[in-house]
Amino acid sequence: MLVLAGTPIGDMADAPPRLAAELAGADLVAAEDTRRLRRLTQALEVRPAGRVVSYFEGNEAARTPDLVAALEGGARVLLVTDAGMPSVSDPGYRLVAAAVERNIRVTAVPGPSAVLTALALSGLPVDRFCFEGFLPRKGGERRARLAEAAAERRTLVYFEAPHRLAACLAAMAETFGAERRAAVCRELTKTYEEVRRGTLGELAAWAEGGARGEITIVVEGAGAAPAGAGADPDELVRRVRVREEAGERRKEAIAAVAAEAGLPKREVFDAVVAAKNAARSAPQRPKGLS
């Protein structure tokens, strides 16, 4: 049996009661970081009886066949990551998929989740949401991914590294609109836990001062925007331009912006055409003058 075990995202007292028993009884423990596992077992006052191996991004593909072989041999394998549930932006998916393919039973010890904790604390709608994980590191790829989500009506949840937070929020403000509401949740359940709420424009300005710790960002969905928020022609043109710069064709960009703003495509198209005509008719500055 493969057991996926949730681990604390900060406060060790949040460890699920079954976790200690699973650590003590597993034949094999696969841990994202064996040093963190050692700190966890010390906090829980438990000693793993089985063998402990590392299972992280760098060796996940190579080690999965060995773990599957152990499972097929009858071993009870426990998978733990540094924080939260395995497979959720952490190692685990390959092993789960391989186990399911071989009809090996997979179960879980539910535990803390940064996604759900941040969502609950954000103050934003929680009835429907989608988890987007980490955005690409490169600016162009990040803008393209954000453009895909700009019309999403569900609340959006992202993970981000602290040194990329300012650039991420600036890109979100540019793509989603600076007035879109959001929350930055930092160091959840830890001593210096902080939840900063505001518009994307406000949060982007705040993040320029730097931030530390584990970051989860929650962003209001497009459908939750105030009525008429997307009807300003200049704003519609800006959103179309952002999508085009991210690689979308103009037709698709106009359709997506119209859906996001709850407007007919013709209205967005007319705004784009009007802006183009205005740019053409604007007086041209003579060459050589500054």
Coordinates of N, CA and C in Angstrom, one line a residue, residues 63 178 198:
R63 N 13.9 7.2 -9.0 CA 13.6 6.4 -7.8 C 12.2 5.7 -7.9
A178 N -5.3 46.4 -12.3 CA -4.7 46.8 -11.0 C -5.8 46.8 -9.9
G198 N -5.7 43.5 -0.5 CA -5.8 44.7 -1.2 C -6.0 44.5 -2.6

